[in-house]
């Protein structure tokens, strides 16, 4: 950490007082500061860069080092990348969610790389007894302009480590970037191709046991009694006991079976005999849930955002439009089901796993297990998908509880059936939309009521008066400036089914309702769908995106009723427009011909990653729109595996084009904003072709 290597990072002053300060490892040791070591360069010139965010396919493993390496002046093939452990005091927020990796940390990452570069240049100048201004860095080397003399970074690190880091380094203009903005190959791809990448489900420790847990199919059920006689007869089964894990402020019960192999644990679980107590909560069906949500639309809503006087303006409108939209409950269905390794001993807790929020897990385990936070170590592995589910704290807590009980390291593995039936789920939703138009087709009044389970109202002690502060998530903010009278609010629907974030969170359902309704308003106003949006979005950034959509689709030259639909949503700091082209095949059934996406995420790092994320978002959105949903019967999730919860197949996927806007806006998200526009664009295209409005998801393309 000090002496023979240049290791720098930054630390956050206590209580958030003052700004971050970049320091060396040696200074951190002298000041008794725990350093978040972003960069370490050894005497061989080897560069190690820490990635403080989870890698679940979205590209953080690549983009964090790519940002640092840009200002550090090193090629990515010379960089060794490591996951940083969970520690918010060192690394700031580490939750990989809300598409925040680049937008939340790019400035500090650039500054850190530039600081290391300047220290190396200063060290070289002193060795040459030259002016620092006569030296520059390139390809992990410092060069003296007048003489052409060179020092590799490895030759300079010891001297550089003794220097005081400059606090006001000059960053490059984007025009001089060599790495940022370029489609560099991902550093994790070879690891995933050759099998060296370690996912949570791959992790092993010496002496590790394996555990599975039988949980109530109604989720909130309690263990009344269990008979483990047959389970303990299975060779390899060592322990069977009742246990609890925390899900929001509910303690959910189950019976753990621990064995010396996953197979043995599974066989033991199959012969358990458990009697569940399912009293004290409702056992709802899908039909009952949606009946309740539709009834809730008739109630007064909790107000999130309003302006003007919607009721009066709507009553005076020349044209009134009303529609109700429905979206389904969904599972996260990551290809890697939930799992976690935990080892509690000597008042210490260490976990390994596919974890989206290592800092959240560290804090949660410290509190729940009564272990000092500095004794809790959270190690990230690669994730086989996350989509919000692996930012939750329940499955590491479950592994920690079991490890403590058996006094040994343990890997807890959820089966696919566990993963798909236990939740938490994306909440189903019903939207009531109303709007009033003027004679010339302007929107003068706009209202939505969202009836759904509020993700912030989980558990028996939640504040039931809390309104949903995300009812406008996914809506283009420009509408709030152009529509004089509006009202957005929600009616929280009561249900014992646990719900939580799902890729793009509320935008995934809000976007369908809002952008489908905008298309209906355009039709009623007798206007082109893009023209209606353009007229209400008086902002150069929106206008440029609409221009790009028109250009990439040939929008103005498309034929009448040609099967084109469009939608534009805004969330996580990015604006995305998507257009979908549909037609009928020889059997008269709808087929999706093409999807064109225009992504405006501002300052960006790697265009290939952006394209991959938007393509993946469109595939996931197609599944939620036309392939799968979670149903409930008698309080139990019906779909247990992919035989019933159908995924899109490669033959279902249309040609996808992704175009990236070039501008100087601050960076926004990429992993989530590409999902919300697809479903409304698809349904708007179907209306354009057939005249049929689709207001309920999912639907069957073959039955339109």
XYZ file of C-alpha atoms in Angstrom:
704
model
C 0.000 0.000 0.000
C 2.923 2.401 0.495
C 6.586 2.878 -0.289
C 7.306 0.877 -3.423
C 3.934 1.525 -5.058
C 1.877 4.563 -5.918
C -1.512 3.919 -4.387
C -4.049 6.726 -4.282
C -7.712 7.135 -3.581
C -9.945 9.599 -1.837
C -11.615 9.754 1.499
C -14.845 11.351 2.618
C -14.448 13.609 5.678
C -16.554 12.495 8.629
C -20.204 13.497 8.757
C -19.971 14.630 5.154
C -18.188 17.848 6.126
C -15.983 19.181 3.377
C -15.338 17.755 -0.063
C -13.552 14.547 -0.955
C -9.779 14.716 -0.771
C -7.428 12.609 -2.860
C -4.507 11.235 -0.846
C -1.795 8.597 -1.086
C -1.715 5.358 0.872
C 1.294 6.600 2.847
C -0.538 9.749 3.927
C -3.601 7.685 4.774
C -1.508 5.471 7.059
C 0.139 8.478 8.706
C -3.251 10.127 9.290
C -4.924 6.871 10.379
C -7.378 7.149 7.505
C -8.922 4.159 5.774
C -8.215 4.804 2.122
C -10.409 3.712 -0.740
C -7.607 2.625 -3.043
C -8.861 3.291 -6.565
C -5.463 3.067 -8.260
C -2.274 1.222 -7.376
C 0.781 1.153 -9.651
C 3.664 -1.139 -8.740
C 7.336 -1.018 -9.702
C 6.757 -3.238 -12.740
C 4.317 -0.664 -14.098
C 1.357 -2.908 -13.417
C -1.827 -0.916 -12.794
C -4.625 -2.167 -10.553
C -7.942 -0.313 -10.552
C -10.797 -1.074 -8.182
C -14.369 -1.218 -9.444
C -16.710 -0.163 -6.640
C -19.916 -1.260 -8.380
C -21.404 -4.679 -9.081
C -21.033 -6.278 -12.503
C -24.228 -7.979 -13.580
C -23.793 -7.660 -17.315
C -24.330 -3.908 -17.506
C -20.631 -3.071 -17.949
C -19.475 -1.414 -14.700
C -16.445 -3.744 -14.623
C -15.375 -2.085 -17.864
C -16.520 1.524 -17.606
C -15.176 2.383 -14.133
C -11.573 1.462 -15.082
C -12.085 2.934 -18.559
C -12.848 6.328 -16.988
C -9.852 6.148 -14.639
C -7.498 4.906 -17.362
C -8.435 7.794 -19.653
C -6.906 10.412 -17.380
C -4.196 8.064 -16.108
C -2.931 7.587 -19.695
C -2.769 3.786 -19.654
C -4.196 1.231 -22.077
C -6.935 -1.014 -20.747
C -4.997 -4.179 -21.633
C -2.402 -3.159 -19.017
C -4.985 -2.798 -16.265
C -5.877 -5.395 -13.631
C -9.437 -4.902 -12.368
C -10.617 -5.949 -8.907
C -13.945 -5.621 -7.122
C -13.847 -3.220 -4.194
C -15.383 -4.648 -1.001
C -18.537 -3.159 0.417
C -17.694 -0.036 2.413
C -19.676 3.166 1.963
C -17.307 5.139 4.170
C -14.509 4.428 1.711
C -16.235 4.266 -1.644
C -19.399 6.277 -1.217
C -22.688 4.744 -2.408
C -22.009 1.365 -4.006
C -25.511 0.206 -4.841
C -25.633 -0.704 -8.511
C -29.131 0.514 -9.237
C -30.881 3.530 -10.643
C -28.375 3.481 -13.507
C -26.046 5.545 -11.335
C -22.543 4.095 -11.783
C -21.286 6.627 -14.318
C -23.542 9.566 -13.459
C -22.751 9.315 -9.759
C -18.995 8.898 -9.917
C -17.494 9.960 -13.229
C -16.036 13.265 -12.031
C -14.209 11.727 -9.081
C -12.981 8.829 -11.201
C -11.593 11.213 -13.822
C -10.020 13.359 -11.140
C -8.403 10.363 -9.452
C -6.812 9.186 -12.693
C -5.606 12.685 -13.513
C -4.116 13.127 -10.032
C -2.040 9.954 -10.341
C -0.873 11.040 -13.784
C 0.230 14.458 -12.542
C 2.119 12.941 -9.611
C 4.011 10.643 -11.957
C 4.850 13.558 -14.253
C 6.074 15.589 -11.282
C 8.249 12.707 -10.101
C 9.803 12.360 -13.563
C 10.466 16.102 -13.831
C 12.314 16.042 -10.523
C 14.429 13.095 -11.645
C 15.412 14.993 -14.776
C 15.659 18.318 -12.937
C 13.332 19.601 -15.628
C 10.231 21.763 -15.758
C 7.023 19.842 -15.209
C 5.450 21.720 -18.123
C 8.028 20.125 -20.447
C 6.819 16.614 -19.571
C 3.725 14.679 -20.530
C 2.274 11.191 -20.005
C 1.374 8.690 -22.670
C 0.875 4.919 -22.668
C 2.029 4.431 -19.042
C 5.170 6.444 -19.739
C 6.316 9.981 -18.882
C 8.160 11.704 -21.729
C 10.422 14.756 -21.642
C 9.508 16.801 -24.737
C 12.860 18.577 -25.353
C 15.012 15.436 -25.139
C 12.618 12.563 -25.767
C 13.777 10.870 -22.554
C 11.279 8.451 -21.020
C 10.434 6.845 -17.705
C 7.939 4.007 -17.380
C 5.399 4.444 -14.601
C 7.008 1.580 -12.665
C 10.266 3.526 -12.428
C 8.491 6.516 -10.913
C 6.036 5.080 -8.423
C 8.299 5.074 -5.378
C 9.235 8.747 -5.816
C 5.668 9.700 -6.763
C 4.256 8.038 -3.648
C 6.195 10.558 -1.495
C 4.571 13.564 -3.188
C 1.546 15.499 -2.031
C -1.330 14.920 -4.485
C -2.394 18.079 -6.332
C -5.944 19.038 -5.437
C -6.941 20.965 -8.565
C -5.889 18.929 -11.564
C -6.894 19.919 -15.062
C -9.063 17.365 -16.841
C -8.942 16.702 -20.558
C -11.522 18.130 -22.948
C -13.596 15.399 -24.547
C -11.949 16.123 -27.894
C -8.682 14.694 -26.524
C -10.119 11.445 -25.166
C -8.436 8.255 -26.300
C -10.507 5.735 -24.318
C -13.727 7.368 -23.104
C -16.366 7.388 -25.795
C -14.669 4.530 -27.640
C -16.098 1.001 -28.187
C -13.315 -0.793 -26.334
C -13.637 -4.567 -25.833
C -14.932 -5.509 -22.396
C -12.328 -6.857 -19.998
C -14.777 -9.318 -18.436
C -15.716 -11.011 -21.726
C -12.668 -13.340 -21.895
C -13.235 -14.354 -18.265
C -16.821 -15.300 -19.025
C -15.889 -17.140 -22.192
C -13.068 -19.203 -20.675
C -14.855 -19.930 -17.399
C -12.517 -17.985 -15.122
C -15.183 -15.480 -14.047
C -16.398 -16.323 -10.546
C -20.122 -15.844 -10.056
C -21.706 -16.162 -6.643
C -22.956 -19.645 -7.393
C -19.343 -20.698 -8.204
C -17.820 -19.575 -4.898
C -16.385 -22.253 -2.604
C -14.624 -22.160 0.764
C -12.767 -24.874 2.638
C -15.155 -26.709 4.953
C -18.192 -25.109 3.311
C -21.630 -26.650 3.779
C -24.613 -26.294 1.434
C -28.097 -25.195 2.447
C -31.539 -24.914 0.922
C -34.619 -23.546 2.625
C -38.224 -24.692 2.350
C -40.353 -21.549 2.565
C -44.102 -21.046 2.717
C -45.689 -21.013 -0.746
C -47.862 -18.174 0.554
C -44.702 -16.274 1.541
C -45.965 -14.899 4.876
C -46.866 -18.302 6.317
C -45.340 -19.365 9.647
C -43.940 -22.784 10.502
C -46.495 -24.463 12.763
C -44.538 -27.732 12.962
C -42.162 -29.848 10.913
C -40.994 -33.466 10.809
C -37.389 -33.929 9.686
C -37.189 -37.705 10.309
C -36.890 -38.673 6.659
C -34.681 -35.705 5.805
C -32.073 -36.735 8.340
C -31.903 -40.200 6.788
C -30.481 -38.715 3.573
C -26.704 -39.335 3.430
C -24.863 -36.033 3.847
C -27.646 -34.115 5.629
C -26.177 -32.602 8.803
C -28.695 -30.078 10.137
C -32.402 -29.292 9.828
C -33.850 -26.320 11.717
C -36.404 -23.536 11.608
C -35.027 -20.120 10.730
C -36.095 -16.602 9.733
C -34.933 -13.991 7.265
C -35.882 -10.321 7.140
C -37.989 -9.126 4.192
C -38.682 -5.432 4.728
C -40.018 -5.444 8.312
C -41.520 -8.932 8.068
C -39.628 -11.923 9.437
C -40.314 -14.698 6.951
C -39.957 -18.245 8.200
C -38.629 -21.411 6.680
C -36.921 -24.696 7.439
C -33.253 -24.942 6.465
C -31.672 -28.203 5.357
C -27.862 -28.173 5.569
C -25.729 -30.882 3.983
C -22.266 -31.555 2.630
C -23.540 -31.175 -0.955
C -26.275 -29.232 -2.691
C -27.734 -32.515 -3.998
C -28.035 -33.980 -0.508
C -29.610 -30.793 0.833
C -32.167 -30.854 -1.975
C -33.057 -34.502 -1.377
C -33.493 -33.807 2.319
C -35.738 -30.865 1.580
C -37.996 -32.964 -0.655
C -38.918 -35.334 2.171
C -39.514 -32.686 4.844
C -43.010 -32.623 6.275
C -44.073 -29.076 7.222
C -47.383 -27.769 8.508
C -47.802 -24.066 7.766
C -49.836 -21.502 9.669
C -51.266 -19.276 6.930
C -53.632 -17.332 9.166
C -53.563 -13.577 9.687
C -53.180 -12.468 6.073
C -55.162 -12.568 2.846
C -54.739 -15.289 0.234
C -55.392 -13.260 -2.881
C -55.744 -14.309 -6.514
C -54.764 -12.269 -9.549
C -58.424 -11.541 -10.259
C -58.957 -10.249 -6.727
C -55.832 -8.088 -6.902
C -56.885 -6.333 -10.101
C -60.486 -5.979 -8.954
C -59.119 -4.213 -5.864
C -56.850 -1.951 -7.938
C -59.699 -0.962 -10.263
C -61.904 -0.166 -7.269
C -59.058 1.893 -5.826
C -59.113 4.114 -8.919
C -62.474 5.430 -7.695
C -60.903 6.643 -4.454
C -59.148 9.922 -3.762
C -55.473 9.658 -4.610
C -52.436 10.719 -2.641
C -51.039 13.711 -4.506
C -47.493 13.529 -5.787
C -47.356 16.408 -8.256
C -49.981 18.902 -9.455
C -50.317 22.324 -11.043
C -53.223 24.546 -12.032
C -56.751 23.202 -11.626
C -57.180 19.907 -13.422
C -60.856 19.373 -12.523
C -61.998 22.748 -13.863
C -59.768 22.619 -16.936
C -60.922 19.097 -17.790
C -64.573 20.078 -17.486
C -64.043 22.935 -19.957
C -61.959 20.991 -22.489
C -63.158 20.784 -26.084
C -62.261 17.104 -26.211
C -62.046 14.722 -23.271
C -60.110 11.471 -23.418
C -60.081 8.720 -20.786
C -58.356 5.336 -20.697
C -57.351 2.643 -18.207
C -54.136 0.649 -18.562
C -53.016 -2.526 -16.796
C -49.539 -3.964 -16.293
C -48.720 -7.343 -14.699
C -46.796 -8.630 -11.717
C -43.381 -9.881 -12.833
C -40.506 -11.857 -11.362
C -36.893 -10.810 -11.860
C -35.956 -14.244 -13.248
C -32.199 -13.674 -13.309
C -30.437 -16.516 -15.107
C -28.363 -17.000 -11.941
C -30.855 -17.612 -9.110
C -30.231 -16.125 -5.696
C -27.323 -17.500 -3.693
C -24.879 -16.370 -1.033
C -21.906 -17.722 0.907
C -21.544 -16.618 4.535
C -19.055 -17.360 7.313
C -19.650 -16.018 10.820
C -17.024 -16.647 13.473
C -15.153 -14.773 16.208
C -17.561 -11.818 16.073
C -16.816 -11.409 12.379
C -19.030 -11.853 9.355
C -17.863 -12.323 5.782
C -20.097 -12.937 2.793
C -19.470 -13.615 -0.887
C -22.093 -13.434 -3.561
C -23.883 -11.840 -6.506
C -24.609 -8.640 -4.618
C -25.840 -5.352 -6.102
C -25.584 -3.318 -2.907
C -22.461 -4.336 -0.929
C -22.568 -1.267 1.302
C -26.251 -1.854 2.090
C -25.513 -5.485 2.938
C -22.590 -4.516 5.179
C -24.768 -2.118 7.172
C -27.748 -4.487 7.327
C -25.718 -7.496 8.498
C -23.942 -5.419 11.117
C -27.255 -4.325 12.565
C -29.107 -7.631 12.344
C -26.250 -9.877 13.469
C -24.980 -7.522 16.193
C -21.461 -7.395 14.725
C -19.410 -4.163 14.465
C -19.604 -2.829 10.926
C -15.817 -2.871 10.575
C -15.976 -6.640 11.189
C -18.430 -7.210 8.331
C -16.805 -7.876 4.949
C -18.933 -8.042 1.820
C -17.193 -9.479 -1.240
C -18.744 -8.997 -4.654
C -18.624 -11.668 -7.334
C -19.934 -11.407 -10.854
C -23.728 -11.503 -11.057
C -25.718 -13.551 -13.548
C -28.292 -10.765 -13.770
C -29.645 -8.553 -11.006
C -32.448 -6.219 -12.176
C -32.927 -4.843 -8.648
C -33.548 -8.169 -6.888
C -29.924 -8.633 -5.888
C -29.814 -5.196 -4.274
C -32.114 -6.566 -1.582
C -30.757 -7.684 1.789
C -32.775 -10.808 2.570
C -30.686 -13.552 0.976
C -27.311 -12.532 2.543
C -29.103 -12.229 5.894
C -30.502 -15.728 5.447
C -27.024 -17.135 4.713
C -25.548 -15.345 7.744
C -28.262 -16.717 10.050
C -27.615 -20.274 8.844
C -23.821 -19.933 9.141
C -24.151 -18.701 12.701
C -26.467 -21.591 13.572
C -24.129 -24.304 12.227
C -20.862 -22.533 13.136
C -19.405 -23.128 9.663
C -19.214 -21.461 6.265
C -22.308 -22.165 4.186
C -23.571 -21.569 0.680
C -27.320 -21.045 0.444
C -28.745 -21.680 -3.025
C -32.243 -20.773 -4.124
C -33.734 -23.067 -6.752
C -35.416 -21.598 -9.799
C -38.760 -22.352 -8.163
C -37.720 -20.500 -4.998
C -36.559 -17.562 -7.044
C -39.777 -17.268 -9.048
C -42.361 -17.870 -6.325
C -41.012 -16.083 -3.256
C -40.717 -12.558 -4.646
C -40.510 -9.727 -4.039
C -42.166 -9.058 -7.398
C -42.574 -6.076 -9.659
C -46.000 -4.772 -8.629
C -48.892 -5.068 -11.008
C -50.599 -1.745 -11.670
C -53.740 -0.124 -13.010
C -53.612 3.444 -14.339
C -56.563 5.731 -14.817
C -55.656 8.462 -17.328
C -57.701 11.529 -18.253
C -56.864 14.473 -20.480
C -58.566 17.486 -21.983
C -57.654 18.932 -25.383
C -58.235 22.359 -26.913
C -59.733 22.771 -30.391
C -56.273 23.095 -31.906
C -55.069 19.900 -30.250
C -53.122 21.267 -27.283
C -53.179 19.328 -24.013
C -54.731 21.669 -21.444
C -55.400 19.138 -18.670
C -53.743 15.828 -17.804
C -54.330 13.465 -14.877
C -53.201 10.003 -13.899
C -54.099 7.891 -10.916
C -51.924 4.849 -10.323
C -53.457 2.044 -8.272
C -50.766 -0.405 -7.212
C -48.792 -1.609 -4.247
C -46.470 1.154 -3.150
C -42.927 -0.232 -2.882
C -42.320 2.045 0.103
C -45.271 0.613 2.026
C -43.949 -2.882 2.760
C -44.604 -4.668 6.020
C -46.917 -4.094 8.961
C -45.170 -0.973 10.239
C -44.972 0.984 6.974
C -46.484 4.460 6.773
C -49.709 3.843 4.851
C -50.248 7.577 4.276
C -47.029 7.920 2.269
C -47.623 8.891 -1.349
C -45.627 7.399 -4.182
C -42.985 9.978 -5.058
C -42.266 8.259 -8.382
C -45.579 8.696 -10.177
C -43.926 10.891 -12.818
C -40.916 8.610 -13.244
C -40.665 7.867 -16.952
C -42.634 10.973 -17.973
C -40.853 13.556 -20.103
C -40.274 16.466 -17.746
C -41.051 18.919 -20.526
C -44.745 18.103 -20.208
C -44.762 19.628 -16.739
C -43.849 22.946 -18.339
C -46.202 22.833 -21.332
C -49.375 21.395 -19.769
C -50.921 24.082 -17.530
C -53.185 21.813 -15.461
C -52.043 18.414 -14.298
C -52.371 15.983 -11.418
C -50.296 12.881 -10.684
C -51.017 10.671 -7.722
C -51.470 7.149 -6.467
C -53.871 5.023 -4.479
C -51.783 2.464 -2.567
C -53.356 -0.976 -2.975
C -53.194 -3.261 0.047
C -51.828 -6.759 -0.431
C -49.575 -9.169 1.507
C -47.568 -9.941 -1.646
C -44.075 -8.424 -1.332
C -43.076 -6.059 -4.145
C -39.889 -4.218 -4.986
C -37.737 -2.662 -7.703
C -37.586 -4.259 -11.136
C -35.499 -2.993 -14.020
C -36.344 0.715 -14.513
C -38.550 0.549 -11.368
C -41.814 2.507 -11.764
C -40.844 3.687 -15.251
C -41.471 0.181 -16.596
C -45.177 0.511 -15.856
C -45.608 4.308 -15.874
C -44.036 4.513 -19.306
C -46.567 2.095 -20.809
C -49.516 4.086 -19.504
C -48.208 7.579 -20.249
C -46.845 6.967 -23.729
C -49.785 4.814 -24.808
C -52.082 7.608 -23.649
C -50.041 10.234 -25.527
C -50.659 8.229 -28.682
C -54.383 8.186 -27.950
C -54.336 11.951 -27.454
C -52.548 12.440 -30.773
C -55.197 10.323 -32.512
C -58.061 12.270 -30.909
C -56.371 15.568 -31.797
C -55.871 14.440 -35.392
C -52.128 14.936 -35.103
C -49.073 12.890 -35.926
C -47.822 11.223 -32.713
C -44.362 12.803 -32.969
C -45.814 16.197 -33.895
C -47.982 16.207 -30.765
C -44.950 15.476 -28.623
C -42.815 18.036 -30.424
C -45.427 20.738 -29.852
C -45.351 20.124 -26.096
C -41.593 19.775 -25.635
C -40.079 23.228 -26.010
C -36.500 22.245 -25.301
C -33.561 21.831 -27.684
C -32.612 18.462 -26.209
C -36.079 16.974 -26.759
C -36.319 18.517 -30.200
C -32.954 17.056 -31.230
C -34.039 13.598 -30.091
C -37.304 13.841 -32.044
C -35.320 14.972 -35.091
C -33.124 11.890 -34.721
C -36.138 9.559 -34.443
C -37.665 11.054 -37.586
C -34.391 10.701 -39.464
C -33.554 7.136 -38.388
C -37.066 5.828 -39.044
C -37.920 7.798 -42.179
C -40.947 8.859 -40.137
C -42.194 11.564 -42.472
C -42.202 9.247 -45.479
C -43.821 6.224 -43.877
C -47.059 5.066 -45.395
C -50.447 5.608 -43.790
C -51.394 2.762 -41.431
C -48.000 1.211 -42.066
C -47.587 -0.209 -38.564
C -45.228 2.292 -36.929
C -45.414 3.276 -33.264
C -43.275 5.572 -31.164
C -42.737 6.323 -27.472
C -40.337 8.569 -25.570
C -39.581 8.258 -21.861
C -37.237 9.972 -19.434
C -35.754 8.401 -16.333
C -32.472 8.132 -14.437
C -31.147 11.228 -16.181
C -31.558 9.896 -19.725
C -34.113 10.330 -22.499
C -34.867 7.435 -24.827
C -37.086 7.362 -27.865
C -38.039 4.065 -29.482
C -39.940 3.343 -32.672
C -41.308 -0.083 -33.554
C -42.365 -1.363 -36.973
C -44.913 -4.199 -37.189
C -46.603 -6.008 -40.051
C -48.718 -9.097 -40.694
C -47.219 -12.388 -41.801
C -48.739 -14.811 -44.310
C -51.048 -16.189 -41.592
C -52.360 -12.718 -40.792
C -50.577 -12.623 -37.446
C -48.642 -9.646 -36.114
C -44.877 -9.785 -36.364
C -42.368 -7.254 -35.125
C -40.092 -6.186 -37.969
C -37.783 -3.671 -36.369
C -37.105 -1.626 -33.243
C -35.128 1.609 -33.502
C -33.883 3.231 -30.315
C -32.362 6.681 -29.858
C -30.529 7.024 -26.541
C -29.646 10.413 -25.080
C -27.590 9.653 -21.981
C -25.359 12.735 -22.237
C -21.638 12.212 -21.590
C -20.934 8.522 -22.078
C -18.069 6.039 -21.808
C -18.471 3.013 -24.084
C -20.937 3.004 -27.011
C -20.828 -0.779 -27.411
C -22.002 -1.224 -23.825
C -24.789 1.295 -24.399
C -25.989 -0.591 -27.463
C -25.853 -3.916 -25.627
C -27.820 -2.517 -22.694
C -30.532 -1.022 -24.893
C -30.810 -4.253 -26.872
C -31.127 -6.219 -23.626
C -33.704 -3.755 -22.316
C -35.809 -4.197 -25.438
C -35.693 -7.994 -25.130
C -36.698 -7.782 -21.461
C -39.468 -5.290 -22.268
C -40.778 -7.566 -25.015
C -41.010 -10.407 -22.511
C -43.010 -8.301 -20.055
C -45.257 -6.956 -22.811
C -46.076 -10.120 -24.726
C -44.665 -13.229 -23.049
C -44.862 -13.580 -19.293
C -46.445 -12.517 -16.014
C -46.783 -13.910 -12.511
C -50.294 -15.005 -11.548
C -51.532 -15.761 -8.040
C -54.050 -18.325 -6.870
C -55.088 -18.625 -3.237
C -52.117 -16.449 -2.242
C -49.544 -18.556 -4.108
C -47.469 -17.648 -7.164
C -48.508 -19.924 -10.021
C -45.557 -19.781 -12.446
C -42.644 -21.714 -10.962
C -40.221 -22.162 -13.847
C -39.620 -21.231 -17.460
C -42.061 -23.834 -18.764
C -44.863 -21.556 -17.552
C -43.076 -18.188 -17.299
C -42.182 -17.962 -20.978
C -39.091 -16.051 -22.027
C -38.610 -14.455 -25.471
C -36.689 -16.746 -27.787
C -34.177 -15.606 -30.365
C -36.782 -16.107 -33.104
C -39.014 -13.544 -31.346
C -36.421 -10.785 -31.434
C -36.666 -8.237 -34.249
C -33.831 -6.334 -35.855
C -32.708 -3.692 -33.342
C -30.931 -0.450 -34.186
C -29.466 1.712 -31.431
C -28.361 5.288 -32.044
C -26.596 7.435 -29.435
C -27.038 11.198 -29.246
C -23.876 13.282 -29.078
C -24.075 16.270 -26.730
C -22.401 17.817 -23.694
C -25.154 17.026 -21.182
C -24.169 15.472 -17.861
C -24.193 11.664 -17.938
C -27.385 9.793 -17.306
C -28.167 6.119 -16.876
C -28.011 3.405 -19.517
C -28.936 0.050 -17.945
C -32.567 0.948 -17.193
C -33.820 3.824 -19.398
C -33.910 1.703 -22.562
C -36.720 -0.511 -21.248
C -39.818 1.716 -20.672
C -40.463 3.016 -24.225
C -40.641 -0.356 -25.964
C -44.028 -1.662 -24.780
C -45.968 1.539 -25.602
C -44.137 1.905 -28.941
C -45.093 -1.686 -29.814
C -48.737 -1.206 -28.842
C -48.907 2.119 -30.676
C -47.531 0.391 -33.785
C -50.205 -2.304 -33.542
C -52.885 0.393 -33.363
C -51.385 2.108 -36.401
C -51.593 -1.155 -38.351
C -54.864 -2.631 -37.066
C -56.823 0.108 -35.304
C -56.871 -2.010 -32.133
C -55.825 -0.415 -28.846
C -53.952 -2.611 -26.393
C -54.312 -1.306 -22.865
C -53.530 -4.458 -20.913
C -50.194 -6.274 -20.657
C -49.142 -8.920 -21.369
C -50.945 -9.703 -24.597
C -50.486 -12.481 -27.132
C -49.175 -11.255 -30.480
C -50.838 -14.203 -32.192
C -54.239 -13.169 -30.866
C -54.248 -9.473 -31.783
